[in-house]
Coordinates of C-alpha atoms in Angstrom, one line a residue:
M266 CA 165.7 -128.7 -109.2
I267 CA 164.2 -129.6 -112.6
F268 CA 160.6 -128.6 -113.3
F269 CA 158.6 -129.9 -116.2
D270 CA 155.4 -128.8 -118.0
I271 CA 152.8 -131.6 -118.5
D272 CA 150.7 -131.1 -121.7
D273 CA 152.6 -131.7 -124.9
T274 CA 155.8 -132.1 -122.8
L275 CA 155.2 -135.3 -120.8
L276 CA 151.7 -136.1 -122.0
D277 CA 150.8 -136.3 -125.7
H278 CA 147.9 -134.0 -125.2
K279 CA 147.3 -133.1 -128.8
S280 CA 146.9 -136.7 -129.9
S281 CA 144.7 -137.5 -126.9
E282 CA 142.5 -134.5 -127.6
L283 CA 142.3 -135.3 -131.3
L284 CA 141.2 -138.9 -130.6
G285 CA 138.6 -137.7 -128.1
V286 CA 137.2 -135.1 -130.5
E287 CA 137.1 -137.6 -133.3
S288 CA 134.9 -139.9 -131.2
F289 CA 132.7 -137.0 -130.2
Y290 CA 132.4 -135.9 -133.8
E291 CA 131.3 -139.3 -135.0
E292 CA 128.5 -139.3 -132.5
Y293 CA 127.3 -135.8 -133.1
K294 CA 128.3 -134.9 -136.6
H295 CA 124.7 -134.8 -137.8
Y296 CA 124.3 -131.6 -135.8
F297 CA 127.2 -129.9 -137.6
K298 CA 127.6 -129.0 -141.2
L299 CA 131.4 -129.3 -140.9
E300 CA 134.0 -131.7 -142.1
K301 CA 136.0 -133.4 -139.3
E302 CA 139.1 -131.1 -139.8
M303 CA 137.0 -127.9 -139.5
F304 CA 135.1 -129.3 -136.5
Y305 CA 138.4 -129.9 -134.7
K306 CA 139.5 -126.4 -135.5
L307 CA 136.3 -125.0 -134.1
W308 CA 136.7 -127.2 -131.0
C309 CA 140.2 -125.9 -130.4
Q310 CA 139.2 -122.3 -130.8
I311 CA 136.3 -122.6 -128.3
S312 CA 138.4 -124.7 -125.9
D313 CA 141.2 -122.0 -125.9
K314 CA 138.7 -119.2 -125.3
Y315 CA 137.0 -120.7 -122.2
F316 CA 140.1 -122.4 -120.7
N317 CA 141.7 -118.9 -120.7
S318 CA 138.7 -117.6 -118.9
Y319 CA 139.2 -120.3 -116.3
L320 CA 142.8 -119.4 -115.9
K321 CA 141.8 -115.8 -115.3
R322 CA 139.4 -117.1 -112.6
E323 CA 136.4 -115.7 -114.5
M324 CA 134.7 -119.1 -114.2
T325 CA 135.3 -122.4 -112.4
F326 CA 137.0 -125.5 -114.1
E327 CA 133.6 -127.1 -114.3
Q328 CA 131.9 -124.0 -115.7
Q329 CA 134.4 -123.7 -118.5
R330 CA 133.6 -127.2 -119.6
I331 CA 129.9 -126.5 -119.7
E332 CA 130.4 -123.2 -121.6
R333 CA 132.7 -124.9 -124.1
M334 CA 129.9 -127.3 -125.0
K335 CA 127.2 -124.7 -125.1
S336 CA 129.3 -122.6 -127.4
L337 CA 130.0 -125.5 -129.6
F338 CA 126.4 -126.3 -130.1
R339 CA 125.4 -122.7 -130.5
Y340 CA 127.4 -122.8 -133.7
S341 CA 124.6 -125.0 -135.1
N342 CA 121.9 -122.9 -133.4
I343 CA 121.3 -125.5 -130.7
K344 CA 120.7 -124.2 -127.2
L345 CA 122.0 -126.6 -124.4
G346 CA 121.1 -126.4 -120.8
D347 CA 123.9 -126.8 -118.2
E348 CA 123.0 -130.5 -117.4
D349 CA 122.9 -131.5 -121.1
A350 CA 126.1 -129.7 -121.8
N351 CA 127.8 -131.4 -118.9
I352 CA 126.6 -134.8 -120.0
K353 CA 127.9 -134.2 -123.5
F354 CA 131.3 -133.0 -122.3
K355 CA 131.7 -136.1 -120.1
K356 CA 131.2 -138.2 -123.2
Y357 CA 134.2 -136.4 -124.8
L358 CA 136.1 -136.6 -121.5
I359 CA 135.8 -140.4 -121.4
N360 CA 137.5 -140.8 -124.8
Y361 CA 140.1 -138.0 -124.1
E362 CA 141.2 -139.7 -120.8
K363 CA 141.2 -143.1 -122.4
N364 CA 143.8 -141.9 -124.8
W365 CA 146.2 -140.3 -122.3
K366 CA 149.7 -141.5 -122.8
S367 CA 153.2 -140.3 -122.3
Y368 CA 155.7 -139.8 -125.0
N369 CA 158.2 -142.7 -125.4
D370 CA 161.1 -140.6 -124.1
V371 CA 159.4 -139.6 -120.8
V372 CA 159.9 -142.6 -118.4
P373 CA 163.5 -143.2 -119.3
C374 CA 164.3 -139.5 -118.9
L375 CA 162.6 -139.2 -115.5
K376 CA 164.2 -142.4 -114.2
Y377 CA 167.6 -141.1 -115.2
L378 CA 167.2 -137.6 -113.8
S379 CA 165.5 -138.6 -110.6
R380 CA 168.7 -140.5 -109.5
K381 CA 170.5 -137.1 -109.2
Y382 CA 167.9 -134.4 -109.1
E383 CA 164.7 -133.4 -107.4
L384 CA 161.9 -133.1 -110.0
G385 CA 158.8 -130.9 -110.1
I386 CA 155.8 -129.8 -112.2
I387 CA 154.7 -126.3 -113.2
S388 CA 151.5 -126.6 -115.2
N389 CA 148.6 -124.4 -116.5
G390 CA 145.7 -126.5 -115.5
D391 CA 143.4 -127.9 -112.8
L392 CA 145.3 -129.6 -110.0
N393 CA 143.0 -132.7 -109.8
Q394 CA 143.1 -133.3 -113.5
Q395 CA 146.8 -132.8 -113.8
L396 CA 147.5 -135.2 -110.9
L397 CA 145.2 -137.8 -112.6
K398 CA 147.3 -137.4 -115.8
L399 CA 150.5 -138.1 -113.9
E400 CA 148.9 -141.1 -112.2
K401 CA 147.5 -142.5 -115.5
M402 CA 151.0 -142.2 -117.1
N403 CA 152.5 -143.9 -113.9
I404 CA 155.0 -141.1 -113.4
K405 CA 153.6 -139.2 -110.4
Q406 CA 156.1 -140.8 -108.1
Y407 CA 159.0 -139.0 -109.8
F408 CA 157.8 -135.5 -108.7
T409 CA 158.2 -134.0 -105.2
N410 CA 156.8 -130.5 -106.0
I411 CA 153.7 -130.0 -108.1
L412 CA 152.2 -126.6 -108.8
T413 CA 149.2 -125.8 -111.1
A414 CA 147.7 -122.5 -112.2
G415 CA 144.3 -123.7 -110.9
E416 CA 145.6 -123.7 -107.3
V417 CA 146.9 -120.1 -107.2
G418 CA 144.9 -118.3 -109.8
I419 CA 148.0 -117.3 -111.7
S420 CA 148.9 -118.9 -115.1
K421 CA 151.9 -119.0 -117.4
P422 CA 153.3 -116.8 -118.9
N423 CA 152.9 -114.8 -115.6
I424 CA 156.3 -115.0 -114.0
Q425 CA 154.8 -115.1 -110.5
L426 CA 153.8 -118.8 -111.1
F427 CA 157.5 -119.6 -111.6
N428 CA 158.4 -117.6 -108.5
I429 CA 155.8 -119.5 -106.4
A430 CA 157.2 -122.8 -107.6
C431 CA 160.8 -122.0 -106.7
N432 CA 159.7 -120.7 -103.3
R433 CA 157.7 -123.8 -102.6
A434 CA 160.8 -125.9 -103.4
N435 CA 163.0 -123.7 -101.2
R436 CA 165.2 -122.9 -104.2
Q437 CA 166.5 -119.8 -105.8
P438 CA 165.4 -119.5 -109.5
Q439 CA 169.1 -119.8 -110.5
E440 CA 169.1 -123.3 -109.0
C441 CA 166.1 -124.4 -111.1
C442 CA 165.5 -125.6 -114.7
Y443 CA 162.2 -125.6 -116.5
I444 CA 161.5 -127.8 -119.5
G445 CA 158.4 -127.0 -121.6
D446 CA 157.1 -127.2 -125.2
N447 CA 156.0 -123.6 -125.5
L448 CA 158.7 -121.1 -126.1
Y449 CA 156.5 -118.1 -125.2
T450 CA 154.5 -119.3 -122.2
D451 CA 157.1 -121.7 -120.7
I452 CA 160.7 -120.7 -121.6
I453 CA 160.9 -117.0 -122.1
P454 CA 159.0 -116.1 -118.8
C455 CA 160.9 -118.6 -116.7
E456 CA 164.2 -117.1 -117.8
R457 CA 163.0 -113.7 -116.9
I458 CA 163.3 -114.6 -113.2
G459 CA 166.6 -116.3 -113.6
M460 CA 165.6 -120.0 -114.2
N461 CA 167.3 -122.0 -116.8
G462 CA 164.8 -122.7 -119.5
I463 CA 165.1 -125.6 -121.9
W464 CA 162.7 -125.5 -124.9
L465 CA 161.4 -128.9 -125.9
N466 CA 160.7 -128.3 -129.6
R467 CA 158.9 -131.6 -130.4
R468 CA 157.2 -130.2 -133.5
G469 CA 160.3 -128.9 -135.1
E470 CA 159.1 -125.3 -135.2
T471 CA 161.3 -123.1 -137.2
I472 CA 161.8 -120.3 -134.8
I473 CA 165.2 -118.6 -134.4
V474 CA 166.0 -118.2 -130.8
N475 CA 169.2 -116.9 -129.3
N476 CA 170.8 -118.0 -126.0
I477 CA 168.0 -120.5 -125.2
K478 CA 168.8 -124.2 -125.0
T479 CA 166.6 -126.2 -127.4
I480 CA 166.1 -129.9 -127.6
S481 CA 163.9 -132.1 -129.9
N482 CA 163.2 -134.8 -127.4
L483 CA 163.8 -135.6 -123.7
N484 CA 166.6 -138.0 -124.4
D485 CA 168.7 -134.9 -125.2
L486 CA 168.6 -133.9 -121.5
K487 CA 171.0 -136.7 -120.6
S488 CA 173.9 -134.9 -122.3
I489 CA 172.9 -131.6 -120.8
F490 CA 172.7 -132.8 -117.3
N491 CA 175.7 -135.1 -117.5
K492 CA 177.8 -132.0 -117.7
K493 CA 176.3 -130.8 -114.4
I494 CA 176.7 -134.0 -112.5

């Protein structure tokens, strides 16, 4: 069984987010005394804070969206109500979703692996949104087991999320691989329960790791799994 992460593994999330934020910035930059780069940095800091609150079940998925927008405008001493915050977030969301796309290596890799292996998803995120991403990328059909943190209230790097995924697939951890872009939330914790982690280092991070398989793109998986077939 081969599990994948979604964001920045299959979906080019960073590019989609950046394009969505750029469109939002152009519409609302008169409220903020910030250059585009600093605005994007502020956006990411706020997004990380409230998305983590959602993962901890301190607020709903919809609430974290509203709170992100309220916090963003508070930076400029503007107080938004829930309805106005929701409207503004949806404007960002339209452009974010419009720019969803998979990396070029994704579809060839999934086509190849799905001939011999069962494929699954383990993702930190909201189930409905993650399913929509898979559908928009036209790759949902490759996956038989899909687990998101939003379903169970447990998020990576908590090893229990990986245990739940293996149990749902009726597999022992040692029978499963997990491919993700984050060494610390994806690979190290999955290996703690006995899964075979493969770190997808798309950004060429210079981190020295021992005894962890590392690839730079998904095409490299063919040589790894050829040895197992």
